[in-house]
Each structure stands twice: as C-alpha cells, then as structure tokens.
PDB file of C-alpha atoms in Angstrom:
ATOM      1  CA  UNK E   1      75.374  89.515 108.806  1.00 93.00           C
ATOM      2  CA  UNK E   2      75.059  89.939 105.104  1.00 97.00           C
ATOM      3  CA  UNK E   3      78.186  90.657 103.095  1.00 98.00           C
ATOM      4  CA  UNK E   4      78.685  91.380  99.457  1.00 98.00           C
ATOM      5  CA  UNK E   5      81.882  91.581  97.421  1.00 98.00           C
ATOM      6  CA  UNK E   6      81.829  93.750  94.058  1.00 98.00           C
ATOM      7  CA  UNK E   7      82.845  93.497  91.580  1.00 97.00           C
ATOM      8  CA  UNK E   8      86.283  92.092  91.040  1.00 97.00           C
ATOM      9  CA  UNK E   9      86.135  88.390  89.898  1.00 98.00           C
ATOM     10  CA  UNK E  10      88.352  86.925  87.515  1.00 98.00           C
ATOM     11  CA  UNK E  11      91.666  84.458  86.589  1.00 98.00           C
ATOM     12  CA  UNK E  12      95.008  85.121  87.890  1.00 97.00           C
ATOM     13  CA  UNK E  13      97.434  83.490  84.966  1.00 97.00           C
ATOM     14  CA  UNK E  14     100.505  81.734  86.205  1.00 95.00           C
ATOM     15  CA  UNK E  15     102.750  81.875  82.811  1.00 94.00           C
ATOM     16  CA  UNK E  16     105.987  81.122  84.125  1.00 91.00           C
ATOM     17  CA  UNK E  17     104.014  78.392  86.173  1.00 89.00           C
ATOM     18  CA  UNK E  18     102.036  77.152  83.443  1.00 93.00           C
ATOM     19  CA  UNK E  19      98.444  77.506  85.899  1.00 94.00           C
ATOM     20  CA  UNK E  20      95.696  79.583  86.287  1.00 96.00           C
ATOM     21  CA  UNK E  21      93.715  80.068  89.650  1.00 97.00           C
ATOM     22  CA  UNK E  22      90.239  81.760  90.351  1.00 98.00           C
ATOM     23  CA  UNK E  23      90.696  85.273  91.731  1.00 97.00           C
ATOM     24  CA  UNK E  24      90.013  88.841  92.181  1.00 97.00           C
ATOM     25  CA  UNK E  25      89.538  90.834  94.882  1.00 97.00           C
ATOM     26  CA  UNK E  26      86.133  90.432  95.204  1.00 98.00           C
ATOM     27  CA  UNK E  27      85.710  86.483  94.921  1.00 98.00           C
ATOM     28  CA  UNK E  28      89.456  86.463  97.348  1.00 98.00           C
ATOM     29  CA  UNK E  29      87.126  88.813  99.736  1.00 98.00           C
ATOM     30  CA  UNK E  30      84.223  86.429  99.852  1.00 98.00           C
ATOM     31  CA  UNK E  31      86.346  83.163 100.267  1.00 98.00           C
ATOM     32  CA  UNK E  32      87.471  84.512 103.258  1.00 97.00           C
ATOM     33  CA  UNK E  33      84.268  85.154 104.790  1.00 97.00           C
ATOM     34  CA  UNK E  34      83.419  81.473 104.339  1.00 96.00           C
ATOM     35  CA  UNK E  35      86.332  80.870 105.483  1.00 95.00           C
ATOM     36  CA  UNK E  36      85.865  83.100 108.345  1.00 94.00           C
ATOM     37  CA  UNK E  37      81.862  81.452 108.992  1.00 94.00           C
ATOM     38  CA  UNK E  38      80.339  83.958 107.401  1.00 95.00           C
ATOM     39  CA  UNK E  39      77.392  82.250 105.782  1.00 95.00           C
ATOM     40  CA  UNK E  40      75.445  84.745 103.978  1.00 97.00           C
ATOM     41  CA  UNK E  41      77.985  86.183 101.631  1.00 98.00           C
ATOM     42  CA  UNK E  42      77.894  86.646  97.729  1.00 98.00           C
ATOM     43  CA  UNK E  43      79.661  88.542  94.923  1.00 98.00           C
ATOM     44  CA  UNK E  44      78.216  90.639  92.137  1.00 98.00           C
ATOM     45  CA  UNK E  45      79.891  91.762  88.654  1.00 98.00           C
ATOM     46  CA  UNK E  46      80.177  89.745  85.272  1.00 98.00           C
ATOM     47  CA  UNK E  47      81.797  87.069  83.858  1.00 98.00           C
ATOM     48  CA  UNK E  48      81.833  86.283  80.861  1.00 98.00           C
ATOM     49  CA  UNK E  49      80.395  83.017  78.721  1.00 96.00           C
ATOM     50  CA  UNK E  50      84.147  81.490  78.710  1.00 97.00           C
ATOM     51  CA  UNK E  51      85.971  78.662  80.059  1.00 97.00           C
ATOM     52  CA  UNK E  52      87.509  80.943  82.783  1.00 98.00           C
ATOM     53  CA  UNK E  53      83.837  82.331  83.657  1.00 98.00           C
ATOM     54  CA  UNK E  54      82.954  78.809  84.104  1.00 98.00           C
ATOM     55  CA  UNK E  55      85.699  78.470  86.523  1.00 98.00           C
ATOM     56  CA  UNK E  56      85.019  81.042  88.531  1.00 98.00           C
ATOM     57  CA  UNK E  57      81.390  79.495  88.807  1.00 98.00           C
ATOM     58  CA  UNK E  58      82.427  76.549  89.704  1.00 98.00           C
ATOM     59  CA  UNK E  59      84.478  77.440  92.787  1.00 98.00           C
ATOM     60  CA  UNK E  60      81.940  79.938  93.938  1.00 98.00           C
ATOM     61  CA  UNK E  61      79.470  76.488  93.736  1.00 97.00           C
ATOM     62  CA  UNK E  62      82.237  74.951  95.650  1.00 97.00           C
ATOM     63  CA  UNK E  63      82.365  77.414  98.351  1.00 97.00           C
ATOM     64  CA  UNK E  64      78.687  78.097  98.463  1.00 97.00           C
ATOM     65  CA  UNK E  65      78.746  81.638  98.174  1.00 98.00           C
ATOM     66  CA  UNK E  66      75.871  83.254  96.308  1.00 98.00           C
ATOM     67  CA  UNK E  67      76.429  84.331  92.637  1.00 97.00           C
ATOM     68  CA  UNK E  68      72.849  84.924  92.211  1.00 97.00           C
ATOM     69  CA  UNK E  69      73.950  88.643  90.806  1.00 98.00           C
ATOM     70  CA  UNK E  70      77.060  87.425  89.028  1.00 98.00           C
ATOM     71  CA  UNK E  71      75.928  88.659  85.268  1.00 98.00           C
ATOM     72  CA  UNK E  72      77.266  86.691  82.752  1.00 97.00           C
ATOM     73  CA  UNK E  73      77.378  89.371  79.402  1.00 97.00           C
ATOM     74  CA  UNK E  74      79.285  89.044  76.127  1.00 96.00           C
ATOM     75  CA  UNK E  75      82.854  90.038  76.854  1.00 98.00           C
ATOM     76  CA  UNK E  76      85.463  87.887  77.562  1.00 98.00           C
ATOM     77  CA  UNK E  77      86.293  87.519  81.466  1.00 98.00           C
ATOM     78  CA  UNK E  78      89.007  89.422  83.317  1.00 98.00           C
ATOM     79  CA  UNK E  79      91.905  88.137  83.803  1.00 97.00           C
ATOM     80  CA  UNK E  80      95.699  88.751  85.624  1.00 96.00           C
ATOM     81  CA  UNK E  81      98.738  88.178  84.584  1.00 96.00           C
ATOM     82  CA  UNK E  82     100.678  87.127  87.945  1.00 95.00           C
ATOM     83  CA  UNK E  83     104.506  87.066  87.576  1.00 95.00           C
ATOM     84  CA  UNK E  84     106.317  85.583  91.461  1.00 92.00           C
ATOM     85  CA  UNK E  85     110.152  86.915  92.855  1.00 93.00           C
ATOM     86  CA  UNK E  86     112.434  84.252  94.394  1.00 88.00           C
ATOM     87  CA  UNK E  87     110.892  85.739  97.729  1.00 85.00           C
ATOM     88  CA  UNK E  88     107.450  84.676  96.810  1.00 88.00           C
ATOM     89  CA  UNK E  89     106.123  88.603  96.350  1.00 89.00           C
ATOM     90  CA  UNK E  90     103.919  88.758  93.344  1.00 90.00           C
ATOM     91  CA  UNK E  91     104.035  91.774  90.303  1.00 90.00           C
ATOM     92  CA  UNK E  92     102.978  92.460  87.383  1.00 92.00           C
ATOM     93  CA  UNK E  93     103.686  93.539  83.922  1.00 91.00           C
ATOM     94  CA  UNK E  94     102.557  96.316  81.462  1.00 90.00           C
ATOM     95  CA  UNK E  95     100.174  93.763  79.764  1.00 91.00           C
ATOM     96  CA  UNK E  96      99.208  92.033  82.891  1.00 95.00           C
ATOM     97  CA  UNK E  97      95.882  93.096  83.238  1.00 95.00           C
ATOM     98  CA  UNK E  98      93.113  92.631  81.107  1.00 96.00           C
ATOM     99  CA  UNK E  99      89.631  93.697  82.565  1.00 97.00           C
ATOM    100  CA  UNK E 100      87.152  92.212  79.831  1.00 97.00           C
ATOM    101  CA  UNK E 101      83.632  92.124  81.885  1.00 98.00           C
ATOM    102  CA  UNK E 102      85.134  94.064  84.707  1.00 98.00           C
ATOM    103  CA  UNK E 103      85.631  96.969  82.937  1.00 97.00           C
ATOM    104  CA  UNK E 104      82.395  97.264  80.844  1.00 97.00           C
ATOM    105  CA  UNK E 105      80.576  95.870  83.849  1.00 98.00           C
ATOM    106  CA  UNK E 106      78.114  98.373  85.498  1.00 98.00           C
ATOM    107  CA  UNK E 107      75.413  97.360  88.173  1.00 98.00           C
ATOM    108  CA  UNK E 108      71.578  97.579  87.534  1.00 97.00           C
ATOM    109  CA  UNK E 109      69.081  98.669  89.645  1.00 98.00           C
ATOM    110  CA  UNK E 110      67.822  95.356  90.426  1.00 98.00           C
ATOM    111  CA  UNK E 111      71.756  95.207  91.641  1.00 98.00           C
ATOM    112  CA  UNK E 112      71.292  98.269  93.954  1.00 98.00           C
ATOM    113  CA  UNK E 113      68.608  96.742  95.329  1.00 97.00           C
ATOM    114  CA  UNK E 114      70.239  93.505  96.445  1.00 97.00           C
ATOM    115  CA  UNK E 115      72.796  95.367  98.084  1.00 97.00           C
ATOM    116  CA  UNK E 116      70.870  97.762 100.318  1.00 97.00           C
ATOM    117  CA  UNK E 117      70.709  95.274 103.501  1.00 97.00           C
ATOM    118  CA  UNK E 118      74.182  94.404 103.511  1.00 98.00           C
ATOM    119  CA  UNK E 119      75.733  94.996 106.361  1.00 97.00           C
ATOM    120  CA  UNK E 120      79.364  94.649 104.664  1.00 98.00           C
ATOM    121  CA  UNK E 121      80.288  96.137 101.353  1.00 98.00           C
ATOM    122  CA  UNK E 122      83.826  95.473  99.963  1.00 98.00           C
ATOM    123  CA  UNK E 123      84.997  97.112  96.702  1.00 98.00           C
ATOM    124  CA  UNK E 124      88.626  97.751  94.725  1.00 97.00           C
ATOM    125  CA  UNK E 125      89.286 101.477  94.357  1.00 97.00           C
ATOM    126  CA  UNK E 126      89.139 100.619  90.565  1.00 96.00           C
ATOM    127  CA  UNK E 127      85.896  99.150  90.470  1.00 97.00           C
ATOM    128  CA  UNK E 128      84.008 101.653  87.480  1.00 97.00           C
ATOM    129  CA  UNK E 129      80.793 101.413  89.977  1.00 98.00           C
ATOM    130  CA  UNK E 130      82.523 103.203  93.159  1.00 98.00           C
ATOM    131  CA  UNK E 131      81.552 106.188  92.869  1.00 97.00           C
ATOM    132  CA  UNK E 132      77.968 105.506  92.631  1.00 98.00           C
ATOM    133  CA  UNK E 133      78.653 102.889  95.352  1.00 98.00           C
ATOM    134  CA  UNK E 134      79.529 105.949  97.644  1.00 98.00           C
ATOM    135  CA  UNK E 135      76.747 107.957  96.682  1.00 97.00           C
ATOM    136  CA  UNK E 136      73.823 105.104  96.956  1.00 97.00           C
ATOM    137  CA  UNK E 137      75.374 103.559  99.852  1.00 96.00           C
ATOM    138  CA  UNK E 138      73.619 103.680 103.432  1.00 95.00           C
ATOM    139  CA  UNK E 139      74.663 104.346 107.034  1.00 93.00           C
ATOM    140  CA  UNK E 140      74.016 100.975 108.402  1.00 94.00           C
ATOM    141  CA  UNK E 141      76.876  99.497 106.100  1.00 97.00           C
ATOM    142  CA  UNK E 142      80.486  99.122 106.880  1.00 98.00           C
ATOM    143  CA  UNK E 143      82.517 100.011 103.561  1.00 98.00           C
ATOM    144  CA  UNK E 144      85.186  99.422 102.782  1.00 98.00           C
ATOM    145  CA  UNK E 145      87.432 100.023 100.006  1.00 98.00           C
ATOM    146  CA  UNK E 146      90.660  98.596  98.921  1.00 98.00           C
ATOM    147  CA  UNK E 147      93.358 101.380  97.147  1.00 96.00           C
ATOM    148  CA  UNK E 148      95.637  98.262  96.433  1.00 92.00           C
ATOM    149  CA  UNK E 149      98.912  99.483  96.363  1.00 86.00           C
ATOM    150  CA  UNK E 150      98.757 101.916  93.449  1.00 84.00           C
ATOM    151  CA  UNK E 151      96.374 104.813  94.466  1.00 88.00           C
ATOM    152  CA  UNK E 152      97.785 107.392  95.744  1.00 90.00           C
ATOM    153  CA  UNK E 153      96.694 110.251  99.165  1.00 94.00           C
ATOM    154  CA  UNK E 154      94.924 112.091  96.362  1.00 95.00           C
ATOM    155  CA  UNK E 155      92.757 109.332  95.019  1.00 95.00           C
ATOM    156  CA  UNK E 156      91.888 107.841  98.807  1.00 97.00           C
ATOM    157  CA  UNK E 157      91.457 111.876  99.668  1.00 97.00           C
ATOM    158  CA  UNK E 158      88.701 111.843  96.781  1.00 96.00           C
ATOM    159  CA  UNK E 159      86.510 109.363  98.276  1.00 97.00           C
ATOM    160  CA  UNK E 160      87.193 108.697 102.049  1.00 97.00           C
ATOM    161  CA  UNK E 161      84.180 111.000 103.182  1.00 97.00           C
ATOM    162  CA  UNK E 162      82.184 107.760 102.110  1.00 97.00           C
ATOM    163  CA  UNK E 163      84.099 105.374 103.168  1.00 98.00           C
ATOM    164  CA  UNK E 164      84.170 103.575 106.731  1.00 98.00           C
ATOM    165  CA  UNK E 165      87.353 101.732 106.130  1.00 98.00           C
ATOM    166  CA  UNK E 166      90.429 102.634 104.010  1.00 98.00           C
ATOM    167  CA  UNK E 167      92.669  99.549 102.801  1.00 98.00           C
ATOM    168  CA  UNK E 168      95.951  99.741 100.301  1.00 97.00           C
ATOM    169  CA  UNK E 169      99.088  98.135 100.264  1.00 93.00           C
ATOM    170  CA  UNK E 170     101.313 100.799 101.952  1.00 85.00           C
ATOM    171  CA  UNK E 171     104.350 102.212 101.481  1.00 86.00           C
ATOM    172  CA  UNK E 172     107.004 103.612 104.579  1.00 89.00           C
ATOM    173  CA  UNK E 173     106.908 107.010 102.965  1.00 92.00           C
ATOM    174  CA  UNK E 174     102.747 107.526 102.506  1.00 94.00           C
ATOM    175  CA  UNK E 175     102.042 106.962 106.073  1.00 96.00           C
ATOM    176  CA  UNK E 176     102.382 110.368 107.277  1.00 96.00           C
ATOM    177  CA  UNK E 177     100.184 111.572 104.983  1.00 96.00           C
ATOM    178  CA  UNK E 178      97.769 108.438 105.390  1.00 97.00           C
ATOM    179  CA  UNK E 179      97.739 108.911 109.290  1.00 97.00           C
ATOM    180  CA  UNK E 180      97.343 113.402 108.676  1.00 97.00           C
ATOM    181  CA  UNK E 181      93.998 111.840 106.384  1.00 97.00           C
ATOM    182  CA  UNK E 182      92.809 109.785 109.455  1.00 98.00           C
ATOM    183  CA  UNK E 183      92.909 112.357 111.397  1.00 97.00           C
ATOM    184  CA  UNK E 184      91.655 114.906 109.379  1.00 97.00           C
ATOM    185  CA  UNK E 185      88.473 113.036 107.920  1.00 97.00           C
ATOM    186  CA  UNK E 186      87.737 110.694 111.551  1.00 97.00           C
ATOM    187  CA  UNK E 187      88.548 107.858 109.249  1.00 97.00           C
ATOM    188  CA  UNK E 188      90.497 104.473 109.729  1.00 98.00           C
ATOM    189  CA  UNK E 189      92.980 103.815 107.652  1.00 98.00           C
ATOM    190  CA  UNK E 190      94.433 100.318 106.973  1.00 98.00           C
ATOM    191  CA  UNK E 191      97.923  99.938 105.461  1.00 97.00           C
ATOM    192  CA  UNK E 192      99.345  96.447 105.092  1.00 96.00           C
ATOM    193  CA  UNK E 193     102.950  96.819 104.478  1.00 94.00           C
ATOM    194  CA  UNK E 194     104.074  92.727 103.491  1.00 90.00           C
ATOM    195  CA  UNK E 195     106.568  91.220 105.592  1.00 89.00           C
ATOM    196  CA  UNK E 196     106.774  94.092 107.786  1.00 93.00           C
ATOM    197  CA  UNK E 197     103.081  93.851 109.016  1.00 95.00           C
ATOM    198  CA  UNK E 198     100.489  96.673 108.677  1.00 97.00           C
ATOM    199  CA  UNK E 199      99.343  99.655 110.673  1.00 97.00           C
ATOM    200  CA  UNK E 200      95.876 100.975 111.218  1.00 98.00           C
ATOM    201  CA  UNK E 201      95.017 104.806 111.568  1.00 98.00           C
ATOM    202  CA  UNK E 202      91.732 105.677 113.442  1.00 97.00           C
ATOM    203  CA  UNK E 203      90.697 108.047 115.883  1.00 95.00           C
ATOM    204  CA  UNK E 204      94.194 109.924 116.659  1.00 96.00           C
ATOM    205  CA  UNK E 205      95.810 106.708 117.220  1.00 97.00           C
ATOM    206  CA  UNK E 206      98.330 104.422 115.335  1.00 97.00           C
ATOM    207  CA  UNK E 207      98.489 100.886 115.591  1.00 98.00           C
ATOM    208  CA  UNK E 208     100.939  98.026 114.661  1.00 98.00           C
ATOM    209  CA  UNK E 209     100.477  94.605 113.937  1.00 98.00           C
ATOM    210  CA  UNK E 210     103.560  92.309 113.030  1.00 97.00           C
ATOM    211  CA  UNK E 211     103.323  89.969 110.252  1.00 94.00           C
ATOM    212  CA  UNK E 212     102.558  86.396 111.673  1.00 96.00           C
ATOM    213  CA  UNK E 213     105.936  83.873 111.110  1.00 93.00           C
ATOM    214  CA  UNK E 214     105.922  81.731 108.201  1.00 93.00           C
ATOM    215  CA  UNK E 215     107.377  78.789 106.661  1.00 92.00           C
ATOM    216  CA  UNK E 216     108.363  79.688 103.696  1.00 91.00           C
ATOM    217  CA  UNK E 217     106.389  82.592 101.659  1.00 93.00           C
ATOM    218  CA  UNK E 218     104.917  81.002  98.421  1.00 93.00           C
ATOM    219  CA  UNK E 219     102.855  83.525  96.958  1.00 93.00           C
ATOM    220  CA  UNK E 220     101.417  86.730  98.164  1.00 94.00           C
ATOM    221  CA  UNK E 221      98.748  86.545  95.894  1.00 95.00           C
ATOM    222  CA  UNK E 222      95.354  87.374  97.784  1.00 94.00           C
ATOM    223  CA  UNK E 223      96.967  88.204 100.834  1.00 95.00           C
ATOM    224  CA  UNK E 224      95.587  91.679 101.487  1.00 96.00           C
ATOM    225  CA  UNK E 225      91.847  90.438 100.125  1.00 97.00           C
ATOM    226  CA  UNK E 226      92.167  87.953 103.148  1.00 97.00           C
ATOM    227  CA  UNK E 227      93.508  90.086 105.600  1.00 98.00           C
ATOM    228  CA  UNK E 228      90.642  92.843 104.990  1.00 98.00           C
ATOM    229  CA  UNK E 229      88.047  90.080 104.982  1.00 98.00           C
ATOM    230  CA  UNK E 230      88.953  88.792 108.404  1.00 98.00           C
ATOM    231  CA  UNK E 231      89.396  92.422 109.727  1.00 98.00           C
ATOM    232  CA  UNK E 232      86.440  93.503 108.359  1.00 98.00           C
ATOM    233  CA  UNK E 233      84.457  90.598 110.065  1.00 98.00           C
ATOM    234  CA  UNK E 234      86.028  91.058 113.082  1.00 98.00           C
ATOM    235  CA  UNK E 235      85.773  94.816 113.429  1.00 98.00           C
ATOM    236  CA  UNK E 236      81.936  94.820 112.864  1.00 96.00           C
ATOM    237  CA  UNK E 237      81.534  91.855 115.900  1.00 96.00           C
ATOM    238  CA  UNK E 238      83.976  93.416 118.566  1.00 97.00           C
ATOM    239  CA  UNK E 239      84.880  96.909 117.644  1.00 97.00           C
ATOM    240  CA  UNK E 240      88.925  95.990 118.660  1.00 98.00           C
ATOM    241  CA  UNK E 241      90.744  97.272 116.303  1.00 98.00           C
ATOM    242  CA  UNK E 242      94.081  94.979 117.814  1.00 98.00           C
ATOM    243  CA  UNK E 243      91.901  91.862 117.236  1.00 98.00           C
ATOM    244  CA  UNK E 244      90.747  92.621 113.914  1.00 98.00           C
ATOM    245  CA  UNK E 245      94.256  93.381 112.948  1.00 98.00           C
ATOM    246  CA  UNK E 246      95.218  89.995 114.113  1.00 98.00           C
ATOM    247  CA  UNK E 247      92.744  88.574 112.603  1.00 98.00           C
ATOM    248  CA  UNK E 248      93.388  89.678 109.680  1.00 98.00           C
ATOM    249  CA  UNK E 249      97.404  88.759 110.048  1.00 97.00           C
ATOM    250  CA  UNK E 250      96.756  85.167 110.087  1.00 97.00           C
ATOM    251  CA  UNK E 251      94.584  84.878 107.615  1.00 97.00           C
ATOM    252  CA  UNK E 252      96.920  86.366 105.170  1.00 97.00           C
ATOM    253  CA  UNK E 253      99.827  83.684 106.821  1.00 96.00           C
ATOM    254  CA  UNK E 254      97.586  81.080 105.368  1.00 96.00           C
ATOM    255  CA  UNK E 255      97.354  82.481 101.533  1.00 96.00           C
ATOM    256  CA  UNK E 256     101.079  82.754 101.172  1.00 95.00           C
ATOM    257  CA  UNK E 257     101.247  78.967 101.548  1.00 94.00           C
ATOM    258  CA  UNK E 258     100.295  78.564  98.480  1.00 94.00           C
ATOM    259  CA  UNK E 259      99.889  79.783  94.936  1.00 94.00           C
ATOM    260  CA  UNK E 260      96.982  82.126  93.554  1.00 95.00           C
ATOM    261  CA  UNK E 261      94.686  83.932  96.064  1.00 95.00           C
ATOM    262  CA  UNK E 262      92.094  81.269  97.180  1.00 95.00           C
ATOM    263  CA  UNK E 263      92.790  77.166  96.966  1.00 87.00           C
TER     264      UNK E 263
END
C-alpha cells in the first residue's frame, strides 16, 4: 500500500498559548498512517526556506515519512492561526490563515508521476491542485477528499463524480442533503460531527458511530485528519464500513489529548 498526502503542510500558531506545532491536513493525514503501520507513505506540496519549513522537515525526518516531493520554493510557509474554547474545540479568526507556499503551490509533472501508483490519495477540498487531481487521477486509487467543515452540498456536488470518499466536518442540518448526494451519485459520504460522533452515507444506507469517551478534550486540532486516515486504511483492507468508522473514532480520541494535530 502506497499512500500520499497533498498538499496541505504547514504551522498551526498557538497565540494565546504562546506555541506552534507542525500541521496541516496533509502532514496530520500521513502521521496517522505511520501511526496506523502504514510504511510507505509521503506528502507532496511546498514549504518554504523558513524556520517553520524547517520544522515541518524535521518531524517528517522524525516520523520517516517520505518528503522526497516536498518542494521547497520562495514563499514563506503556510501557516494557522489556532484559537481553543474552554471545551477544547478549536476556531479560527478572519486573519487566521495564511497559505504562503500552499497557495502558489502547483504540482509538476514529475509530481503526477509519483503519484500514479498510489493506492491512497488524500487531499483538502481547498487544495488549488484538486481539480486536476480529479481529472488525472486513476481507477485503482481510493480518493478521498476532505470538505472540512466549510464547503458546502454545492461545492462536494461539484466534484464527488471523482471522488471515492467524501469527508467534512458536518453539521445536523446538511445531512439530508449529504445522505440525498450519496444516494444520488453511489458515493460514501463521511460526516464527523465532534462530540456527537460521525455518520457515513454509502450505498442507501446510514451509519452511526459514537464518539469514543474521553478524559478531558484538549484540543480538537487534527482530529478529523486522523479519523479519515485510520478509516481510509481500514476501508481499503476490510471493506467494513463499521470498522473503519471505529477505527477512525479512536484515533481521533487520541489527538484531543493533546495540543496541535500531531505530537
């Protein structure tokens, strides 16, 4: 199994905590799979020639995931401003995000090439390259694409014919329309919905998954990127949808112990 996680990789900034973490959906993704025993697994995108590019290096060294397509060009690299409620649910601020290499970043076709015998693609909704991700893409990949939690039915609706597995942070009043999408386009459809678990969509059925007790929630940083990762990994080796989601429940129990998406 060959995965590859494009091409979200950057800092999530801490102010009120005075700290910044390695993140992104993308390198989150890929931590997973290591975490998960995935051994062949990389990211792609660009960084740029900055302390926080040198981070992310660094923990990707660390983890031994492959960042053999990980472009460093002359832009500064993304970063996130991360604010946390007294409940331990992240947000965000007008100003928050700042995309630097992210944004400017598109893949070559040295890039294309790398990614035509992986067997799982993950990718934000926002990522500038999806759309030529969904045209270039093959039908021996599983792809999936995360909608995060501010794309709406229209946006997913745009792309889904493409797309193998839909992921967003859901809201109660989207998932009629989410599971009338399934149904429509023969698609699954993941919706994490926080403390209240997540529900899947796929092939006329619905199905629930609770969220795994806790502790105490720190952060909720990173915990759909984990959750999709495990999912993912475990969709593609058993085909039970009700073990992937599982799967995919504890490994977001484990991110919320702590702060920022990946330790």
């Amino acid at each position: 199994m060959k995965i590859t996680a494009l091409t979200s990789n950057c800092v999530d900034v801490f102010p009120e905590k005075g700290k910044v973490y390695v993140g992104g959906n993308s390198l989150n993704f890929a931590t997973q799979c290591r975490l998960s025993g995935i051994k062949n697994i990389s990211v792609m995108g660009a960084i740029g020639d900055d302390d926080y590019g040198k981070s992310i290096q660094e923990h990707l060294n660390k983890s031994h995931i492959d960042h053999s397509h990980l472009h460093q060009i002359n832009a500064p690299t993304a970063s996130n401003k991360i604010f946390i409620n007294e409940e331990g649910d992240r947000y965000f601020k007008a100003d928050s995000w700042q995309g630097g290499a992210f944004d400017i970043f598109r893949l070559s076709e040295n890039d294309w090439k790398y990614l035509e015998d992986s067997t799982i693609i993950s990718m934000p909704a926002g990522d500038p390259n999806l759309k030529e991700l969904l045209i270039r893409r093959n039908n021996n990949q599983l792809v999936v694409i995360d909608f995060l939690d501010y794309f709406g039915i229209t946006d997913i609706e745009k792309h889904i014919e493409n797309i193998d597995i839909v992921f967003l942070s859901g809201k109660k009043e989207m998932l009629n329309d989410l599971e009338k999408l399934s149904v429509n386009y023969g698609k699954m459809i993941v919706a994490t919905l926080g403390a209240e678990g997540s529900i899947a969509f796929y092939n006329n059925h619905s199905y629930v998954q609770e969220a795994i007790a806790v502790d105490k929630v720190i952060d909720t940083t990173g915990c759909g990127d984990a959750y999709q990762a495990a999912f993912s990994i475990e969709w593609l080796q058993t085909y039970d949808i009700e073990k992937a989601m599982y799967a995919g429940a504890m490994a977001a129990s484990k991110v919320v112990a702590f702060i920022g998406g990946v330790q």
